[in-house]
Short mmCIF file of C-alpha atoms in Angstrom, two decimals:
data_model
loop_
_atom_site.label_atom_id
_atom_site.label_comp_id
_atom_site.label_asym_id
_atom_site.label_seq_id
_atom_site.Cartn_x
_atom_site.Cartn_y
_atom_site.Cartn_z
CA UNK A 29 -151.36 -68.92 7.79
CA UNK A 30 -147.90 -68.03 9.11
CA UNK A 31 -148.85 -67.68 12.74
CA UNK A 32 -148.85 -70.12 15.63
CA UNK A 33 -152.19 -71.10 17.20
CA UNK A 34 -152.47 -72.03 20.89
CA UNK A 35 -154.80 -74.84 21.97
CA UNK A 36 -156.12 -75.77 25.40
CA UNK A 37 -154.75 -79.04 26.72
CA UNK A 38 -158.26 -80.41 27.15
CA UNK A 39 -159.01 -79.97 23.45
CA UNK A 40 -155.73 -81.65 22.56
CA UNK A 41 -156.64 -84.60 24.77
CA UNK A 42 -160.01 -84.86 23.06
CA UNK A 43 -158.29 -85.06 19.70
CA UNK A 44 -156.09 -87.90 20.90
CA UNK A 45 -158.99 -89.83 22.40
CA UNK A 46 -160.76 -89.70 19.06
CA UNK A 47 -157.77 -91.32 17.37
CA UNK A 48 -156.19 -88.24 15.80
CA UNK A 49 -152.87 -86.63 16.69
CA UNK A 50 -153.08 -82.93 17.58
CA UNK A 51 -149.34 -82.71 17.12
CA UNK A 52 -146.73 -85.13 15.85
CA UNK A 53 -147.97 -88.51 17.02
CA UNK A 54 -147.96 -91.81 15.13
CA UNK A 55 -151.26 -92.37 13.33
CA UNK A 56 -152.55 -95.91 13.01
CA UNK A 57 -153.22 -97.47 9.63
CA UNK A 58 -151.64 -94.72 7.52
CA UNK A 59 -152.63 -94.66 3.89
CA UNK A 60 -153.94 -92.27 1.31
CA UNK A 61 -157.49 -91.19 0.86
CA UNK A 62 -159.32 -88.39 -0.94
CA UNK A 63 -162.93 -87.97 0.15
CA UNK A 64 -165.16 -86.08 -2.28
CA UNK A 65 -162.60 -85.96 -5.09
CA UNK A 66 -162.64 -87.24 -8.66
CA UNK A 67 -160.30 -89.27 -10.83
CA UNK A 68 -156.98 -87.63 -11.65
CA UNK A 69 -157.30 -85.43 -14.73
CA UNK A 70 -153.63 -85.34 -15.66
CA UNK A 71 -150.41 -87.30 -15.34
CA UNK A 72 -148.45 -86.81 -12.12
CA UNK A 73 -145.30 -88.74 -12.97
CA UNK A 74 -143.65 -87.80 -9.67
CA UNK A 75 -146.51 -89.19 -7.58
CA UNK A 76 -145.60 -92.32 -5.63
CA UNK A 77 -147.42 -95.01 -3.70
CA UNK A 78 -145.49 -95.95 -0.57
CA UNK A 79 -146.24 -99.60 0.11
CA UNK A 80 -145.92 -102.23 2.81
CA UNK A 81 -146.15 -105.93 1.97
CA UNK A 82 -147.28 -105.06 -1.54
CA UNK A 83 -150.25 -102.94 -0.43
CA UNK A 84 -150.67 -99.18 -0.67
CA UNK A 85 -149.95 -97.44 2.63
CA UNK A 86 -149.17 -93.74 2.07
CA UNK A 87 -148.56 -91.19 -0.62
CA UNK A 88 -145.15 -89.73 -1.44
CA UNK A 89 -143.65 -87.28 -3.94
CA UNK A 90 -140.50 -87.80 -5.99
CA UNK A 91 -138.35 -84.71 -5.40
CA UNK A 92 -135.04 -86.09 -6.68
CA UNK A 93 -134.17 -89.01 -8.94
CA UNK A 94 -133.51 -91.12 -5.84
CA UNK A 95 -135.54 -89.49 -3.03
CA UNK A 96 -139.23 -89.14 -2.16
CA UNK A 97 -140.86 -86.90 0.43
CA UNK A 98 -143.61 -88.24 2.68
CA UNK A 99 -145.04 -87.91 6.21
CA UNK A 100 -142.95 -88.99 9.19
CA UNK A 101 -145.80 -90.97 10.72
CA UNK A 102 -145.86 -93.16 7.59
CA UNK A 103 -142.31 -94.44 8.10
CA UNK A 104 -141.17 -93.76 11.68
CA UNK A 105 -141.73 -97.39 12.68
CA UNK A 106 -140.45 -98.93 9.44
CA UNK A 107 -137.14 -100.42 8.38
CA UNK A 108 -136.12 -99.85 4.74
CA UNK A 109 -136.78 -103.53 3.99
CA UNK A 110 -140.42 -103.05 5.07
CA UNK A 111 -141.10 -100.52 2.32
CA UNK A 112 -141.44 -100.31 -1.43
CA UNK A 113 -142.63 -97.72 -3.92
CA UNK A 114 -144.45 -97.49 -7.22
CA UNK A 115 -143.77 -94.20 -8.98
CA UNK A 116 -145.42 -92.48 -11.92
CA UNK A 117 -148.57 -94.55 -12.31
CA UNK A 118 -152.21 -93.44 -11.84
CA UNK A 119 -152.89 -96.84 -10.27
CA UNK A 120 -151.09 -97.95 -7.13
CA UNK A 121 -150.92 -101.62 -8.08
CA UNK A 122 -149.69 -101.55 -11.69
CA UNK A 123 -147.59 -99.55 -14.13
CA UNK A 124 -144.95 -96.95 -13.41
CA UNK A 125 -141.59 -97.78 -11.88
CA UNK A 126 -141.09 -99.97 -8.84
CA UNK A 127 -138.28 -99.35 -6.37
CA UNK A 128 -137.09 -100.58 -3.03
CA UNK A 129 -135.90 -98.41 -0.16
CA UNK A 130 -132.31 -98.04 1.06
CA UNK A 131 -132.72 -95.35 3.74
CA UNK A 132 -135.43 -93.64 5.81
CA UNK A 133 -134.75 -90.21 7.35
CA UNK A 134 -137.38 -88.87 9.77
CA UNK A 135 -137.17 -85.20 10.69
CA UNK A 136 -135.80 -84.83 14.25
CA UNK A 137 -138.66 -82.50 15.24
CA UNK A 138 -141.11 -85.38 14.79
CA UNK A 139 -139.32 -87.63 17.23
CA UNK A 140 -138.80 -84.81 19.74
CA UNK A 141 -142.30 -83.38 19.11
CA UNK A 142 -140.97 -79.80 18.88
CA UNK A 143 -143.30 -78.73 17.41
CA UNK A 144 -144.58 -81.26 14.85
CA UNK A 145 -142.12 -82.10 12.08
CA UNK A 146 -144.38 -84.66 10.38
CA UNK A 147 -142.09 -84.99 7.37
CA UNK A 148 -139.61 -87.63 6.21
CA UNK A 149 -137.33 -88.45 3.31
CA UNK A 150 -137.08 -91.94 1.81
CA UNK A 151 -134.14 -92.90 -0.40
CA UNK A 152 -134.82 -95.32 -3.25
CA UNK A 153 -132.50 -98.26 -3.85
CA UNK A 154 -131.91 -96.96 -7.38
CA UNK A 155 -132.45 -93.78 -9.38
CA UNK A 156 -135.63 -93.60 -11.47
CA UNK A 157 -136.36 -91.89 -14.78
CA UNK A 158 -139.54 -90.05 -13.77
CA UNK A 159 -139.23 -86.25 -13.52
CA UNK A 160 -139.27 -85.03 -9.89
CA UNK A 161 -141.60 -82.27 -8.74
CA UNK A 162 -140.09 -78.97 -7.60
CA UNK A 163 -140.77 -77.71 -4.09
CA UNK A 164 -142.20 -74.18 -4.12
CA UNK A 165 -140.21 -71.30 -2.66
CA UNK A 166 -143.04 -70.60 -0.20
CA UNK A 167 -146.62 -71.67 0.39
CA UNK A 168 -149.31 -69.18 -0.53
CA UNK A 169 -151.32 -66.92 1.79
CA UNK A 170 -154.86 -67.63 2.96
CA UNK A 171 -157.18 -68.23 0.01
CA UNK A 172 -154.50 -69.52 -2.37
CA UNK A 173 -155.94 -72.26 -4.64
CA UNK A 174 -154.33 -75.67 -4.22
CA UNK A 175 -154.88 -79.30 -5.16
CA UNK A 176 -154.46 -82.55 -3.24
CA UNK A 177 -154.07 -85.99 -4.83
CA UNK A 178 -153.96 -89.54 -3.50
CA UNK A 179 -155.36 -93.04 -3.42
CA UNK A 180 -157.64 -94.49 -0.79
CA UNK A 181 -161.17 -95.22 0.29
CA UNK A 182 -163.60 -92.52 -0.78
CA UNK A 183 -165.95 -92.73 2.20
CA UNK A 184 -165.42 -90.53 5.26
CA UNK A 185 -165.12 -92.93 8.22
CA UNK A 186 -162.15 -95.15 9.13
CA UNK A 187 -162.61 -98.73 7.94
CA UNK A 188 -165.60 -97.89 5.72
CA UNK A 189 -164.20 -99.36 2.51
CA UNK A 190 -161.24 -100.37 0.41
CA UNK A 191 -158.95 -97.92 -1.42
CA UNK A 192 -159.63 -97.53 -5.15
CA UNK A 193 -156.94 -98.34 -7.67
CA UNK A 194 -157.30 -95.02 -9.49
CA UNK A 195 -155.54 -91.87 -8.28
CA UNK A 196 -157.93 -89.15 -7.04
CA UNK A 197 -157.67 -85.36 -6.93
CA UNK A 198 -159.54 -82.54 -5.21
CA UNK A 199 -159.43 -78.77 -5.57
CA UNK A 200 -158.63 -77.11 -2.23
CA UNK A 201 -157.34 -73.82 -0.86
CA UNK A 202 -155.12 -72.50 1.91
CA UNK A 203 -157.30 -71.68 4.93
CA UNK A 204 -156.64 -69.47 7.97
CA UNK A 205 -154.84 -71.30 10.76
CA UNK A 206 -157.79 -70.49 13.03
CA UNK A 207 -159.82 -73.12 11.17
CA UNK A 208 -157.37 -75.85 12.27
CA UNK A 209 -156.74 -74.87 15.89
CA UNK A 210 -158.43 -78.00 17.25
CA UNK A 211 -155.46 -79.90 15.83
CA UNK A 212 -152.81 -77.68 17.45
CA UNK A 213 -151.53 -76.36 14.15
CA UNK A 214 -148.09 -74.76 14.07
CA UNK A 215 -148.42 -71.80 11.70
CA UNK A 216 -144.77 -71.43 10.64
CA UNK A 217 -144.40 -75.09 9.67
CA UNK A 218 -147.90 -76.27 8.71
CA UNK A 219 -150.74 -75.40 6.32
CA UNK A 220 -154.45 -75.47 7.11
CA UNK A 221 -156.18 -76.74 3.95
CA UNK A 222 -159.89 -76.58 3.17
CA UNK A 223 -162.25 -77.39 0.31
CA UNK A 224 -165.36 -75.62 -0.93
CA UNK A 225 -166.98 -79.01 -1.52
CA UNK A 226 -169.19 -80.48 1.22
CA UNK A 227 -167.51 -83.36 3.11
CA UNK A 228 -164.50 -83.27 0.83
CA UNK A 229 -160.87 -83.22 1.96
CA UNK A 230 -158.04 -85.54 2.95
CA UNK A 231 -158.69 -88.29 5.46
CA UNK A 232 -157.32 -91.43 7.17
CA UNK A 233 -154.62 -90.97 5.99
CA UNK A 234 -154.05 -89.15 2.84
CA UNK A 235 -150.84 -89.26 4.72
CA UNK A 236 -147.64 -88.35 2.95
CA UNK A 237 -149.37 -87.26 -0.24
CA UNK A 238 -148.83 -83.82 -1.74
CA UNK A 239 -150.56 -80.49 -1.64
CA UNK A 240 -149.91 -78.59 -4.86
CA UNK A 241 -150.04 -74.96 -5.92
CA UNK A 242 -149.82 -73.70 -9.49
CA UNK A 243 -151.67 -74.71 -12.65
CA UNK A 244 -152.23 -77.99 -14.54
CA UNK A 245 -148.92 -79.13 -15.96
CA UNK A 246 -147.00 -76.63 -13.83
CA UNK A 247 -147.50 -77.67 -10.24
CA UNK A 248 -145.15 -76.99 -7.33
CA UNK A 249 -145.16 -78.99 -4.09
CA UNK A 250 -146.10 -77.03 -0.99
CA UNK A 251 -147.54 -79.47 1.54
CA UNK A 252 -147.37 -83.05 2.84
CA UNK A 253 -150.58 -84.56 4.22
CA UNK A 254 -150.32 -84.87 8.00
CA UNK A 255 -153.67 -85.17 9.82
CA UNK A 256 -157.26 -84.03 10.22
CA UNK A 257 -157.77 -80.51 11.50
CA UNK A 258 -160.54 -81.53 13.90
CA UNK A 259 -161.14 -84.27 16.49
CA UNK A 260 -164.46 -85.12 14.82
CA UNK A 261 -163.84 -88.63 13.38
CA UNK A 262 -165.50 -87.94 10.02
CA UNK A 263 -163.41 -86.74 7.11
CA UNK A 264 -164.29 -83.46 5.44
CA UNK A 265 -166.04 -81.97 8.46
CA UNK A 266 -163.11 -79.56 8.92
CA UNK A 267 -159.96 -78.53 7.06
CA UNK A 268 -156.92 -80.83 7.12
CA UNK A 269 -153.39 -80.07 8.30
CA UNK A 270 -150.44 -80.34 5.91
CA UNK A 271 -146.77 -80.10 6.83
CA UNK A 272 -145.42 -77.07 4.98
CA UNK A 273 -142.64 -78.59 2.86
CA UNK A 274 -141.38 -75.13 1.93
CA UNK A 275 -140.47 -74.53 5.58
CA UNK A 276 -138.13 -77.53 5.52
CA UNK A 277 -136.17 -76.68 2.37
CA UNK A 278 -132.80 -76.43 4.13
CA UNK A 279 -133.24 -79.79 5.86
CA UNK A 280 -134.38 -81.45 2.63
CA UNK A 281 -131.47 -80.04 0.63
CA UNK A 282 -128.84 -80.98 3.21
CA UNK A 283 -130.25 -84.50 3.59
CA UNK A 284 -130.40 -85.46 -0.08
CA UNK A 285 -127.04 -83.86 -0.88
#
């Protein structure tokens, strides 16, 4: 997966015309969504619902007692006062710990589009007691088992339903970058992620939510949901693209310190 894939400009334009960003572009109506998954089978106390006006918008992961990691396109147009979080609950609208936002830091590569940089840090207005998730030292090679989790509608077309309250999960794996070339994947900084299940993967937008590697109870964060890996506007018809959080370790560490 650690290799850069070139894409013809005509294919990139097709992806944009279908409403998906082949590189770092703002995505409308960001939120979280797992198509083809099931209810969460364990507690993910570091999982967060990033919210606007009291409604779930995107996923996020607590990586420090006062910082969460999410996708840049979820927050690039938002002021801290626009956002709130619920952390450590399997339902996005109850339980867990609520927090406001004091700072939003979007990676400079996203705003300059060199290459993608769809990753952002959000500082909470107070420290929380939930245990953060550790970022892995590196993401695994092609074929590595992984898991994605999130809230959202469970049907594969934009606008087809309302997001469920219950957190969802899906078993996935790291796929060759060649399977995501229609989305202009950048191999060194992104992960192509597929599922063995038919029409099952992330979707509009599982945005900001985590990709995990490891075992139940011992997960490490490797990816942040970015976009579909194909211009076809039906979720699960191709692998999805995740920002490789492990490639941004230095930026994350310097920002939160």
